[in-house]
Amino acid sequence: MLGTYYYHEIIRKTIIGFGTLFNQINIKHQGSDDTTTISDIRVPLAYGPVQKFLARIRQQADLNKPVQISLPRMSFEMTSIQYDATRKASLTQTFKASTGNNLKKVYLPVPYNIGFDLNIMVKLNDDGLQIIEQILPYFQPAFNITVNLVDSIGEKRDIPIVLESINFQDDYEGDFSTRRVLLYTLRFTAKTYLFGPIAESSEGLIKKVQVDTYTGDSVRSSTREMRYVVTPRAKKDYNNDDTSVLTDTISTTQVLIPVVSSASFNIGDRIIVDSEIMYVKEKPNATQLYVERGYENTSITEHLVNASIDKLTAADDLLVEPDDDFGFNESFTFLSDSKDYSPTRKIDF
Amino acid sequence: MALNPFFLQGSSGEQRLVQSLINEQLRMYGVEVIYIPRKFVNKKTIIQEIQSSRFDDNFAIEAYLNTYDGYGGSGDILTKFGVSIRDEVTLTISKERFEDFIGIFLNGMDSSEIELSTRPREGDLIYFPLGQRLFEVKFVEHEQPFYQLGKLYVYELKCELFEYEDEVLDTNIDEVDRELEDIGFITTLSMIGAGRTASAAAIVRTGYVRQLFLNNDGYEYVRAPQVAIGTAPTGIGNTDARAIAITTSKGGVSSVQKILFSNAGIGYSTIPSINFVSQVIGSGSTAITIGTGAAATCSIETQGYGVISISINDGGVGYSTNPIVTISGPSVGIGTSTARAESRINSSGIVTSILISDPGFGYDINNPPVITISNPETITGVGTYRFNEIVIGQRSGLRARVKSWDSDDGTLKVSFVGASSTQPYFYPGETITGQESGAIFSVKSYNQNDIYDKYSQNDEIEEEADLILDFSESNPFGTY
């Protein structure tokens, strides 16, 4: 049952997403005049847990390290993984995700809360306050990051990072043989989602809808009268045909547009210049086209000389992708052939 | 009198003898350490701490190592914050020697930097030469041994390894100062050894757009509009004029300031139209046109010759500001006029384009004018930056301390960069001058990240996050 291999690296991505929030915090120190900045330090940040040998060979390559540690430092680590019943969704509900031309079937993700500790160690109280003040205002108490959790389906989710608590340790009391330690621990919860395996779906993208309309009062004996077919209609140029270019700049009111040769166009063509679609109504001469501007609700703008003119054709329609802005081609066919359409065999019989 | 008056409890002569014996013993069996007093640079009131300190004096003194069989403390441990070395030592120094050879000098120093000079102070550093380590005095025990012959002769210094942040260590003892060469927050300046002056050539033609007249500068041009100039008539060698608009903003109104040619065109016989094409954001009903109202006309020159464009032969190296372009004048004649142009550089300090503000009139096509581009700030970098010296950016005014200088690849590692909100970084192209060495080189680029710290993962985390995070709403903690 269990055992289908998959690994979306969701927890790792959540760790990275959490960590990156804190990787650009600086502290500054002033000189004796209290105004001139004499030092500006970006607080080093690292994921706390580390292989011991790696820490030793990297951080203590020189065995006789002259100092104990350099401060300030921040580290963060994952401390818990817990199911979040409050965000529970239906177990068997699925949604479809598209990857170009294929559909993938995805079960709704399972909500999990991942606990994080952000530890801040400073040498000076003032450093700690500088760091804390740069973090806390963003959490009220949550701050959302948008993470691409599952790359294969492009699933981006908002993950609220909730600031749960702030602990502060300042061991300034006691004998003089123990050093004062200033330590802040900020506890966070990242409300992430874990995805199960993602299955290929046998279903494809709907790129054509065809309806046969019957008239009559008998389901058996009625014959079809009309076929209505809808397909996507491109609103941008996909195949970069670069049919021609503008030989002069055109204004927003100009409907006669200068082209290299009008022979490259046919009346009824849809053409696109920058992002404005135009409809070719006439070809008055060899170097001009009479067009309808702002066709299909595109905005009418000025276009510079040498702007590319592309035709929007059936070839472009075939290249329309999910999530694109597209329109619809409609066709009506009147039928009187008494046949029926077989969706499985895709023929009339 | 309570004590027996026939016995002395330690005469001053005996006390001096004991002190001398102790001094002699310490000089025979001790270790020569460097005592480095802490000087206060910036004190924070209320929360009572010294925010910035300086260690720039040194006093050699003999000390007996009480923990002679090794360091005390918890040794090397792995913490949440990486490897921490908790070595401790206890050193004994002579009270008399301290007072005679260290205290007396401390007493003469600025009292705002040295608050106490009569005894060894907690917070001062001891350089321990056997392990080449810096220890911080955390406690001074003065009554151990306890009043022998009625007097105290030694201080026992309980020390642990220094926790470093951004304290300046500049004792003038190279062996000591270089201990912190690779430690702390270090940023990198890539320097240019030698700047190079850019060169360019003028192209002289006729039938060009002689002058542009900005009749209306428009408004709301927060982005520069495109300038569309009518095309040149068809003909061999004829070239369309091209220009860009430069915008300005005053009192919240953004308008077109001027128009500069990248090419003034060739072969115009009639005055072309000039249109400003505003940039459009979005499409359909939500499209927003940026700026409106600008209008311009022009005149053309169909007889005389002018500088219609300038081609760059060599973009040069090491520019920090747009260099001045000078074009030699035409031969003296009626109505002649000298062409003018402006240069543009990229972030690497190279001249990328020269735009013509006035093509001039009366030039000779067979004898094009000479283009002179001003020199970059530094033509030849000189000198060797010294370790720990202060360097100053000429234009930014930023000060920093040299951690290391590699003259082969021009890498200058610096620390203590006094960046501020008004001046956050060194400018590319500006010169960096060493205060002691007098070395001077130009900045090629400045990396504000510490790429040497073995603990820090800031860069790695950011790079990974860029692949998975959608920061279209921007990182609230800044762009990194």
mmCIF file of N, CA, C and O in Angstrom, chain A residues 20-21 23-24 29-32 34 37-39 42-43 45-47 56 58-60 63 65-71 73-75 123 125-127 134 138 143 146-148 177 179 304, chain B residues 41-42 49 51-52 76 80-83 85 133-134 138 160-167 179 185 226 228 416 418-419 449 454-455 457-458 462 464 468-470 476-480:
data_model
loop_
_atom_site.group_PDB
_atom_site.id
_atom_site.type_symbol
_atom_site.label_atom_id
_atom_site.label_comp_id
_atom_site.label_asym_id
_atom_site.label_seq_id
_atom_site.Cartn_x
_atom_site.Cartn_y
_atom_site.Cartn_z
ATOM 1 N N THR A 20 15.355 32.181 5.044
ATOM 2 C CA THR A 20 15.704 33.335 4.211
ATOM 3 C C THR A 20 15.093 34.638 4.717
ATOM 4 O O THR A 20 15.540 35.722 4.364
ATOM 5 N N LEU A 21 14.083 34.519 5.570
ATOM 6 C CA LEU A 21 13.506 35.744 6.143
ATOM 7 C C LEU A 21 14.533 36.513 6.963
ATOM 8 O O LEU A 21 14.453 37.725 7.095
ATOM 9 N N ASN A 23 18.005 36.491 6.709
ATOM 10 C CA ASN A 23 19.400 36.476 6.263
ATOM 11 C C ASN A 23 19.929 37.835 5.857
ATOM 12 O O ASN A 23 20.996 37.928 5.294
ATOM 13 N N GLN A 24 19.187 38.863 6.143
ATOM 14 C CA GLN A 24 19.744 40.182 5.837
ATOM 15 C C GLN A 24 19.478 41.146 6.973
ATOM 16 O O GLN A 24 18.917 42.222 6.792
ATOM 17 N N HIS A 29 27.422 49.806 14.746
ATOM 18 C CA HIS A 29 28.018 50.405 15.940
ATOM 19 C C HIS A 29 28.512 51.805 15.617
ATOM 20 O O HIS A 29 28.971 52.062 14.510
ATOM 21 N N GLN A 30 28.418 52.649 16.629
ATOM 22 C CA GLN A 30 28.820 54.030 16.419
ATOM 23 C C GLN A 30 30.162 54.315 17.091
ATOM 24 O O GLN A 30 30.567 53.624 18.024
ATOM 25 N N GLY A 31 30.802 55.372 16.602
ATOM 26 C CA GLY A 31 32.068 55.810 17.176
ATOM 27 C C GLY A 31 31.841 56.665 18.405
ATOM 28 O O GLY A 31 30.724 56.768 18.915
ATOM 29 N N SER A 32 32.910 57.304 18.865
ATOM 30 C CA SER A 32 32.835 58.048 20.121
ATOM 31 C C SER A 32 31.898 59.254 20.027
ATOM 32 O O SER A 32 31.393 59.730 21.023
ATOM 33 N N ASP A 34 29.000 59.167 18.769
ATOM 34 C CA ASP A 34 27.644 58.614 18.828
ATOM 35 C C ASP A 34 26.869 58.741 17.520
ATOM 36 O O ASP A 34 25.706 58.365 17.467
ATOM 37 N N THR A 37 28.915 55.952 11.974
ATOM 38 C CA THR A 37 28.917 54.491 12.001
ATOM 39 C C THR A 37 30.348 54.013 11.756
ATOM 40 O O THR A 37 30.978 54.435 10.793
ATOM 41 N N ILE A 38 30.831 53.172 12.665
ATOM 42 C CA ILE A 38 32.196 52.681 12.451
ATOM 43 C C ILE A 38 32.209 51.202 12.104
ATOM 44 O O ILE A 38 33.246 50.656 11.759
ATOM 45 N N SER A 39 31.056 50.560 12.204
ATOM 46 C CA SER A 39 31.026 49.139 11.875
ATOM 47 C C SER A 39 29.603 48.744 11.503
ATOM 48 O O SER A 39 28.650 49.179 12.134
ATOM 49 N N ARG A 42 26.623 42.309 8.890
ATOM 50 C CA ARG A 42 25.460 41.484 8.550
ATOM 51 C C ARG A 42 25.509 40.255 9.450
ATOM 52 O O ARG A 42 26.496 39.530 9.453
ATOM 53 N N VAL A 43 24.444 40.053 10.214
ATOM 54 C CA VAL A 43 24.480 39.004 11.225
ATOM 55 C C VAL A 43 24.527 37.636 10.542
ATOM 56 O O VAL A 43 23.636 37.304 9.764
ATOM 57 N N LEU A 45 23.971 33.903 9.677
ATOM 58 C CA LEU A 45 22.839 33.015 9.953
ATOM 59 C C LEU A 45 23.187 31.628 9.433
ATOM 60 O O LEU A 45 23.782 31.496 8.367
ATOM 61 N N ALA A 46 22.837 30.597 10.197
ATOM 62 C CA ALA A 46 23.084 29.235 9.716
ATOM 63 C C ALA A 46 22.025 28.311 10.286
ATOM 64 O O ALA A 46 21.403 28.623 11.307
ATOM 65 N N TYR A 47 21.813 27.194 9.588
ATOM 66 C CA TYR A 47 20.950 26.156 10.134
ATOM 67 C C TYR A 47 21.756 25.463 11.218
ATOM 68 O O TYR A 47 22.853 24.963 10.949
ATOM 69 N N ARG A 56 33.742 20.979 12.618
ATOM 70 C CA ARG A 56 35.110 21.071 13.143
ATOM 71 C C ARG A 56 36.104 21.426 12.032
ATOM 72 O O ARG A 56 36.924 22.319 12.193
ATOM 73 N N ARG A 58 35.547 22.779 9.146
ATOM 74 C CA ARG A 58 35.304 24.065 8.475
ATOM 75 C C ARG A 58 35.553 25.238 9.417
ATOM 76 O O ARG A 58 36.203 26.201 9.055
ATOM 77 N N GLN A 59 34.983 25.149 10.604
ATOM 78 C CA GLN A 59 35.038 26.311 11.490
ATOM 79 C C GLN A 59 36.294 26.343 12.346
ATOM 80 O O GLN A 59 36.578 27.337 12.994
ATOM 81 N N GLN A 60 36.990 25.215 12.390
ATOM 82 C CA GLN A 60 38.203 25.212 13.195
ATOM 83 C C GLN A 60 39.341 24.588 12.402
ATOM 84 O O GLN A 60 40.055 23.697 12.909
ATOM 85 N N LEU A 63 43.572 24.881 14.338
ATOM 86 C CA LEU A 63 43.253 24.316 15.666
ATOM 87 C C LEU A 63 43.486 25.329 16.772
ATOM 88 O O LEU A 63 42.783 25.344 17.775
ATOM 89 N N LYS A 65 42.662 28.313 17.192
ATOM 90 C CA LYS A 65 41.843 29.484 16.877
ATOM 91 C C LYS A 65 42.029 30.529 17.976
ATOM 92 O O LYS A 65 41.921 30.208 19.157
ATOM 93 N N PRO A 66 42.319 31.761 17.597
ATOM 94 C CA PRO A 66 42.695 32.732 18.625
ATOM 95 C C PRO A 66 41.556 33.222 19.498
ATOM 96 O O PRO A 66 41.803 33.802 20.545
ATOM 97 N N VAL A 67 40.320 33.047 19.046
ATOM 98 C CA VAL A 67 39.199 33.546 19.851
ATOM 99 C C VAL A 67 38.194 32.423 20.074
ATOM 100 O O VAL A 67 38.216 31.401 19.385
ATOM 101 N N GLN A 68 37.307 32.646 21.044
ATOM 102 C CA GLN A 68 36.322 31.621 21.374
ATOM 103 C C GLN A 68 35.294 31.450 20.269
ATOM 104 O O GLN A 68 35.007 30.368 19.791
ATOM 105 N N ILE A 69 34.717 32.563 19.853
ATOM 106 C CA ILE A 69 33.656 32.571 18.838
ATOM 107 C C ILE A 69 33.533 34.017 18.376
ATOM 108 O O ILE A 69 33.945 34.924 19.102
ATOM 109 N N SER A 70 33.026 34.231 17.195
ATOM 110 C CA SER A 70 32.747 35.614 16.813
ATOM 111 C C SER A 70 31.239 35.827 16.894
ATOM 112 O O SER A 70 30.460 34.959 16.488
ATOM 113 N N LEU A 71 30.861 36.938 17.429
ATOM 114 C CA LEU A 71 29.448 37.229 17.635
ATOM 115 C C LEU A 71 29.119 38.537 16.918
ATOM 116 O O LEU A 71 30.031 39.303 16.609
ATOM 117 N N ARG A 73 25.648 36.006 16.281
ATOM 118 C CA ARG A 73 25.305 34.922 15.364
ATOM 119 C C ARG A 73 23.835 34.566 15.537
ATOM 120 O O ARG A 73 23.285 34.727 16.627
ATOM 121 N N MET A 74 23.261 34.049 14.471
ATOM 122 C CA MET A 74 21.889 33.540 14.562
ATOM 123 C C MET A 74 21.889 32.119 14.009
ATOM 124 O O MET A 74 22.613 31.825 13.057
ATOM 125 N N SER A 75 21.089 31.281 14.635
ATOM 126 C CA SER A 75 20.916 29.944 14.072
ATOM 127 C C SER A 75 19.444 29.594 14.174
ATOM 128 O O SER A 75 18.743 30.109 15.032
ATOM 129 N N LYS A 123 26.743 39.575 21.891
ATOM 130 C CA LYS A 123 27.699 39.922 22.930
ATOM 131 C C LYS A 123 27.182 41.108 23.733
ATOM 132 O O LYS A 123 27.454 41.238 24.910
ATOM 133 N N ASN A 125 23.881 43.722 24.765
ATOM 134 C CA ASN A 125 22.438 43.854 24.851
ATOM 135 C C ASN A 125 21.906 44.690 23.692
ATOM 136 O O ASN A 125 20.869 44.385 23.099
ATOM 137 N N ASP A 126 22.634 45.728 23.361
ATOM 138 C CA ASP A 126 22.193 46.627 22.303
ATOM 139 C C ASP A 126 22.127 45.926 20.950
ATOM 140 O O ASP A 126 21.233 46.185 20.150
ATOM 141 N N ASP A 127 23.069 45.011 20.711
ATOM 142 C CA ASP A 127 23.030 44.233 19.460
ATOM 143 C C ASP A 127 21.746 43.419 19.388
ATOM 144 O O ASP A 127 21.087 43.351 18.353
ATOM 145 N N GLN A 134 14.381 44.550 14.335
ATOM 146 C CA GLN A 134 14.272 44.404 12.877
ATOM 147 C C GLN A 134 13.405 43.212 12.493
ATOM 148 O O GLN A 134 13.064 43.046 11.324
ATOM 149 N N TYR A 138 7.349 42.623 11.745
ATOM 150 C CA TYR A 138 6.790 41.942 10.581
ATOM 151 C C TYR A 138 5.825 40.819 10.958
ATOM 152 O O TYR A 138 5.093 40.323 10.119
ATOM 153 N N PHE A 143 3.476 36.042 9.398
ATOM 154 C CA PHE A 143 3.954 36.655 8.161
ATOM 155 C C PHE A 143 3.909 35.578 7.086
ATOM 156 O O PHE A 143 4.340 34.455 7.322
ATOM 157 N N THR A 146 5.381 32.918 0.164
ATOM 158 C CA THR A 146 4.802 32.108 -0.904
ATOM 159 C C THR A 146 5.878 31.169 -1.427
ATOM 160 O O THR A 146 6.903 31.621 -1.931
ATOM 161 N N VAL A 147 5.636 29.881 -1.256
ATOM 162 C CA VAL A 147 6.666 28.900 -1.592
ATOM 163 C C VAL A 147 6.153 27.988 -2.700
ATOM 164 O O VAL A 147 5.002 27.539 -2.662
ATOM 165 N N ASN A 148 7.002 27.726 -3.664
ATOM 166 C CA ASN A 148 6.688 26.770 -4.714
ATOM 167 C C ASN A 148 6.939 25.375 -4.153
ATOM 168 O O ASN A 148 8.026 24.839 -4.262
ATOM 169 N N SER A 177 33.411 34.323 37.310
ATOM 170 C CA SER A 177 34.116 33.337 36.494
ATOM 171 C C SER A 177 33.232 32.805 35.369
ATOM 172 O O SER A 177 33.724 32.168 34.449
ATOM 173 N N ARG A 179 30.778 33.656 32.204
ATOM 174 C CA ARG A 179 30.576 34.774 31.290
ATOM 175 C C ARG A 179 29.092 35.072 31.146
ATOM 176 O O ARG A 179 28.256 34.186 31.240
ATOM 177 N N LEU A 304 5.724 52.049 -32.727
ATOM 178 C CA LEU A 304 6.895 52.666 -33.337
ATOM 179 C C LEU A 304 7.198 52.089 -34.706
ATOM 180 O O LEU A 304 6.811 50.953 -35.002
ATOM 181 N N VAL B 41 35.433 53.124 23.289
ATOM 182 C CA VAL B 41 35.185 54.047 22.177
ATOM 183 C C VAL B 41 33.769 54.610 22.262
ATOM 184 O O VAL B 41 33.540 55.791 22.116
ATOM 185 N N ASN B 42 32.814 53.727 22.496
ATOM 186 C CA ASN B 42 31.430 54.188 22.603
ATOM 187 C C ASN B 42 30.745 53.474 23.754
ATOM 188 O O ASN B 42 30.720 52.254 23.806
ATOM 189 N N GLU B 49 26.722 49.327 28.757
ATOM 190 C CA GLU B 49 27.689 48.467 28.098
ATOM 191 C C GLU B 49 28.550 49.289 27.155
ATOM 192 O O GLU B 49 28.171 50.386 26.732
ATOM 193 N N GLN B 51 29.805 49.659 23.713
ATOM 194 C CA GLN B 51 29.413 49.137 22.403
ATOM 195 C C GLN B 51 30.623 48.934 21.506
ATOM 196 O O GLN B 51 30.683 47.954 20.770
ATOM 197 N N SER B 52 31.554 49.864 21.545
ATOM 198 C CA SER B 52 32.730 49.746 20.686
ATOM 199 C C SER B 52 33.985 49.914 21.532
ATOM 200 O O SER B 52 34.038 50.794 22.389
ATOM 201 N N ASP B 76 36.734 22.426 23.484
ATOM 202 C CA ASP B 76 36.042 22.742 22.234
ATOM 203 C C ASP B 76 34.670 22.074 22.232
ATOM 204 O O ASP B 76 34.579 20.852 22.360
ATOM 205 N N LYS B 80 24.737 25.545 19.304
ATOM 206 C CA LYS B 80 23.773 25.948 18.273
ATOM 207 C C LYS B 80 24.402 26.955 17.320
ATOM 208 O O LYS B 80 23.946 27.139 16.203
ATOM 209 N N PHE B 81 25.416 27.639 17.789
ATOM 210 C CA PHE B 81 26.028 28.705 17.010
ATOM 211 C C PHE B 81 27.397 28.299 16.473
ATOM 212 O O PHE B 81 28.290 29.118 16.314
ATOM 213 N N GLY B 82 27.573 27.026 16.247
ATOM 214 C CA GLY B 82 28.828 26.545 15.681
ATOM 215 C C GLY B 82 29.819 26.186 16.768
ATOM 216 O O GLY B 82 29.490 26.059 17.951
ATOM 217 N N VAL B 83 31.080 26.039 16.332
ATOM 218 C CA VAL B 83 32.112 25.590 17.258
ATOM 219 C C VAL B 83 32.477 26.743 18.188
ATOM 220 O O VAL B 83 32.710 27.867 17.748
ATOM 221 N N ILE B 85 35.103 27.593 21.471
ATOM 222 C CA ILE B 85 36.280 27.066 22.168
ATOM 223 C C ILE B 85 36.319 27.690 23.554
ATOM 224 O O ILE B 85 36.549 28.887 23.689
ATOM 225 N N ARG B 133 46.970 32.832 21.181
ATOM 226 C CA ARG B 133 45.554 33.049 21.456
ATOM 227 C C ARG B 133 45.333 34.322 22.242
ATOM 228 O O ARG B 133 46.211 34.780 22.972
ATOM 229 N N LEU B 134 44.144 34.842 22.077
ATOM 230 C CA LEU B 134 43.776 36.056 22.797
ATOM 231 C C LEU B 134 42.822 35.693 23.923
ATOM 232 O O LEU B 134 41.743 35.138 23.680
ATOM 233 N N LYS B 138 38.634 37.851 32.821
ATOM 234 C CA LYS B 138 37.256 37.940 33.304
ATOM 235 C C LYS B 138 37.192 38.159 34.817
ATOM 236 O O LYS B 138 36.163 38.593 35.335
ATOM 237 N N GLU B 160 39.516 33.786 29.953
ATOM 238 C CA GLU B 160 38.981 32.832 28.978
ATOM 239 C C GLU B 160 39.115 33.440 27.592
ATOM 240 O O GLU B 160 39.294 34.645 27.440
ATOM 241 N N LEU B 161 39.013 32.566 26.578
ATOM 242 C CA LEU B 161 39.226 33.042 25.207
ATOM 243 C C LEU B 161 38.258 34.176 24.886
ATOM 244 O O LEU B 161 37.103 34.183 25.308
ATOM 245 N N PHE B 162 38.757 35.088 24.110
ATOM 246 C CA PHE B 162 38.034 36.304 23.766
ATOM 247 C C PHE B 162 36.852 35.984 22.858
ATOM 248 O O PHE B 162 36.968 35.203 21.923
ATOM 249 N N GLU B 163 35.713 36.588 23.146
ATOM 250 C CA GLU B 163 34.567 36.542 22.223
ATOM 251 C C GLU B 163 34.696 37.756 21.331
ATOM 252 O O GLU B 163 34.558 38.877 21.798
ATOM 253 N N TYR B 164 34.933 37.537 20.045
ATOM 254 C CA TYR B 164 35.222 38.669 19.161
ATOM 255 C C TYR B 164 33.966 39.160 18.471
ATOM 256 O O TYR B 164 33.121 38.373 18.050
ATOM 257 N N GLU B 165 33.850 40.466 18.339
ATOM 258 C CA GLU B 165 32.754 41.017 17.540
ATOM 259 C C GLU B 165 33.324 41.971 16.493
ATOM 260 O O GLU B 165 33.536 41.570 15.360
ATOM 261 N N ASP B 166 33.580 43.194 16.886
ATOM 262 C CA ASP B 166 34.165 44.126 15.917
ATOM 263 C C ASP B 166 35.138 45.068 16.615
ATOM 264 O O ASP B 166 35.236 46.229 16.255
ATOM 265 N N GLU B 167 35.813 44.560 17.626
ATOM 266 C CA GLU B 167 36.774 45.391 18.327
ATOM 267 C C GLU B 167 38.027 45.579 17.459
ATOM 268 O O GLU B 167 38.455 44.651 16.772
ATOM 269 N N GLU B 179 46.302 37.785 14.176
ATOM 270 C CA GLU B 179 45.457 36.697 14.676
ATOM 271 C C GLU B 179 44.001 36.900 14.253
ATOM 272 O O GLU B 179 43.247 35.950 14.115
ATOM 273 N N PHE B 185 33.517 40.272 10.531
ATOM 274 C CA PHE B 185 32.729 40.493 9.316
ATOM 275 C C PHE B 185 33.603 41.181 8.275
ATOM 276 O O PHE B 185 34.017 42.317 8.439
ATOM 277 N N GLN B 226 9.469 56.862 -25.330
ATOM 278 C CA GLN B 226 10.326 56.642 -26.502
ATOM 279 C C GLN B 226 10.152 57.826 -27.447
ATOM 280 O O GLN B 226 9.074 58.432 -27.507
ATOM 281 N N ALA B 228 10.023 58.923 -31.200
ATOM 282 C CA ALA B 228 9.899 58.395 -32.564
ATOM 283 C C ALA B 228 10.087 59.542 -33.547
ATOM 284 O O ALA B 228 9.300 60.484 -33.560
ATOM 285 N N PHE B 416 35.100 46.678 9.345
ATOM 286 C CA PHE B 416 34.734 47.953 9.991
ATOM 287 C C PHE B 416 34.349 49.006 8.954
ATOM 288 O O PHE B 416 34.821 50.132 8.989
ATOM 289 N N GLY B 418 32.316 51.755 7.646
ATOM 290 C CA GLY B 418 31.393 52.683 8.305
ATOM 291 C C GLY B 418 30.229 53.060 7.422
ATOM 292 O O GLY B 418 29.997 54.227 7.139
ATOM 293 N N ALA B 419 29.489 52.046 6.965
ATOM 294 C CA ALA B 419 28.362 52.320 6.080
ATOM 295 C C ALA B 419 27.228 52.969 6.872
ATOM 296 O O ALA B 419 27.081 52.725 8.056
ATOM 297 N N ASN B 449 28.816 41.192 1.136
ATOM 298 C CA ASN B 449 28.621 39.985 1.926
ATOM 299 C C ASN B 449 29.956 39.452 2.403
ATOM 300 O O ASN B 449 30.975 39.636 1.750
ATOM 301 N N LYS B 454 33.091 30.857 7.793
ATOM 302 C CA LYS B 454 32.743 29.448 7.602
ATOM 303 C C LYS B 454 31.455 29.072 8.317
ATOM 304 O O LYS B 454 30.922 27.983 8.122
ATOM 305 N N TYR B 455 30.962 29.935 9.169
ATOM 306 C CA TYR B 455 29.708 29.635 9.868
ATOM 307 C C TYR B 455 28.514 30.113 9.045
ATOM 308 O O TYR B 455 27.524 29.410 8.895
ATOM 309 N N GLN B 457 25.686 31.033 6.551
ATOM 310 C CA GLN B 457 25.058 30.390 5.391
ATOM 311 C C GLN B 457 24.129 31.363 4.669
ATOM 312 O O GLN B 457 23.300 30.938 3.868
ATOM 313 N N ASN B 458 24.259 32.651 4.975
ATOM 314 C CA ASN B 458 23.314 33.631 4.412
ATOM 315 C C ASN B 458 23.200 33.515 2.896
ATOM 316 O O ASN B 458 22.102 33.507 2.351
ATOM 317 N N GLU B 462 19.941 32.178 0.703
ATOM 318 C CA GLU B 462 19.318 33.104 -0.241
ATOM 319 C C GLU B 462 19.250 32.505 -1.647
ATOM 320 O O GLU B 462 18.232 32.610 -2.326
ATOM 321 N N GLU B 464 19.190 29.326 -2.523
ATOM 322 C CA GLU B 464 18.183 28.257 -2.572
ATOM 323 C C GLU B 464 16.787 28.865 -2.539
ATOM 324 O O GLU B 464 15.880 28.410 -3.235
ATOM 325 N N ILE B 468 12.784 28.838 -4.991
ATOM 326 C CA ILE B 468 11.482 28.313 -4.579
ATOM 327 C C ILE B 468 10.516 29.363 -4.052
ATOM 328 O O ILE B 468 9.332 29.122 -3.974
ATOM 329 N N LEU B 469 11.038 30.514 -3.667
ATOM 330 C CA LEU B 469 10.142 31.508 -3.077
ATOM 331 C C LEU B 469 9.628 32.459 -4.137
ATOM 332 O O LEU B 469 10.347 32.828 -5.052
ATOM 333 N N ASP B 470 8.378 32.828 -3.992
ATOM 334 C CA ASP B 470 7.795 33.810 -4.881
ATOM 335 C C ASP B 470 7.820 35.137 -4.137
ATOM 336 O O ASP B 470 6.966 35.406 -3.308
ATOM 337 N N PRO B 476 10.440 41.432 2.637
ATOM 338 C CA PRO B 476 10.288 42.586 3.524
ATOM 339 C C PRO B 476 11.578 42.948 4.227
ATOM 340 O O PRO B 476 11.739 44.050 4.716
ATOM 341 N N PHE B 477 12.520 42.023 4.266
ATOM 342 C CA PHE B 477 13.770 42.299 4.952
ATOM 343 C C PHE B 477 14.822 42.822 3.982
ATOM 344 O O PHE B 477 15.994 42.848 4.276
ATOM 345 N N GLY B 478 14.384 43.205 2.805
ATOM 346 C CA GLY B 478 15.311 43.807 1.858
ATOM 347 C C GLY B 478 15.688 42.856 0.751
ATOM 348 O O GLY B 478 15.508 41.647 0.869
ATOM 349 N N THR B 479 16.157 43.398 -0.320
ATOM 350 C CA THR B 479 16.626 42.544 -1.403
ATOM 351 C C THR B 479 18.067 42.196 -1.132
ATOM 352 O O THR B 479 18.880 43.053 -0.890
ATOM 353 N N TYR B 480 18.360 40.951 -1.167
ATOM 354 C CA TYR B 480 19.683 40.493 -0.770
ATOM 355 C C TYR B 480 20.465 40.060 -1.979
ATOM 356 O O TYR B 480 19.936 39.377 -2.824
#
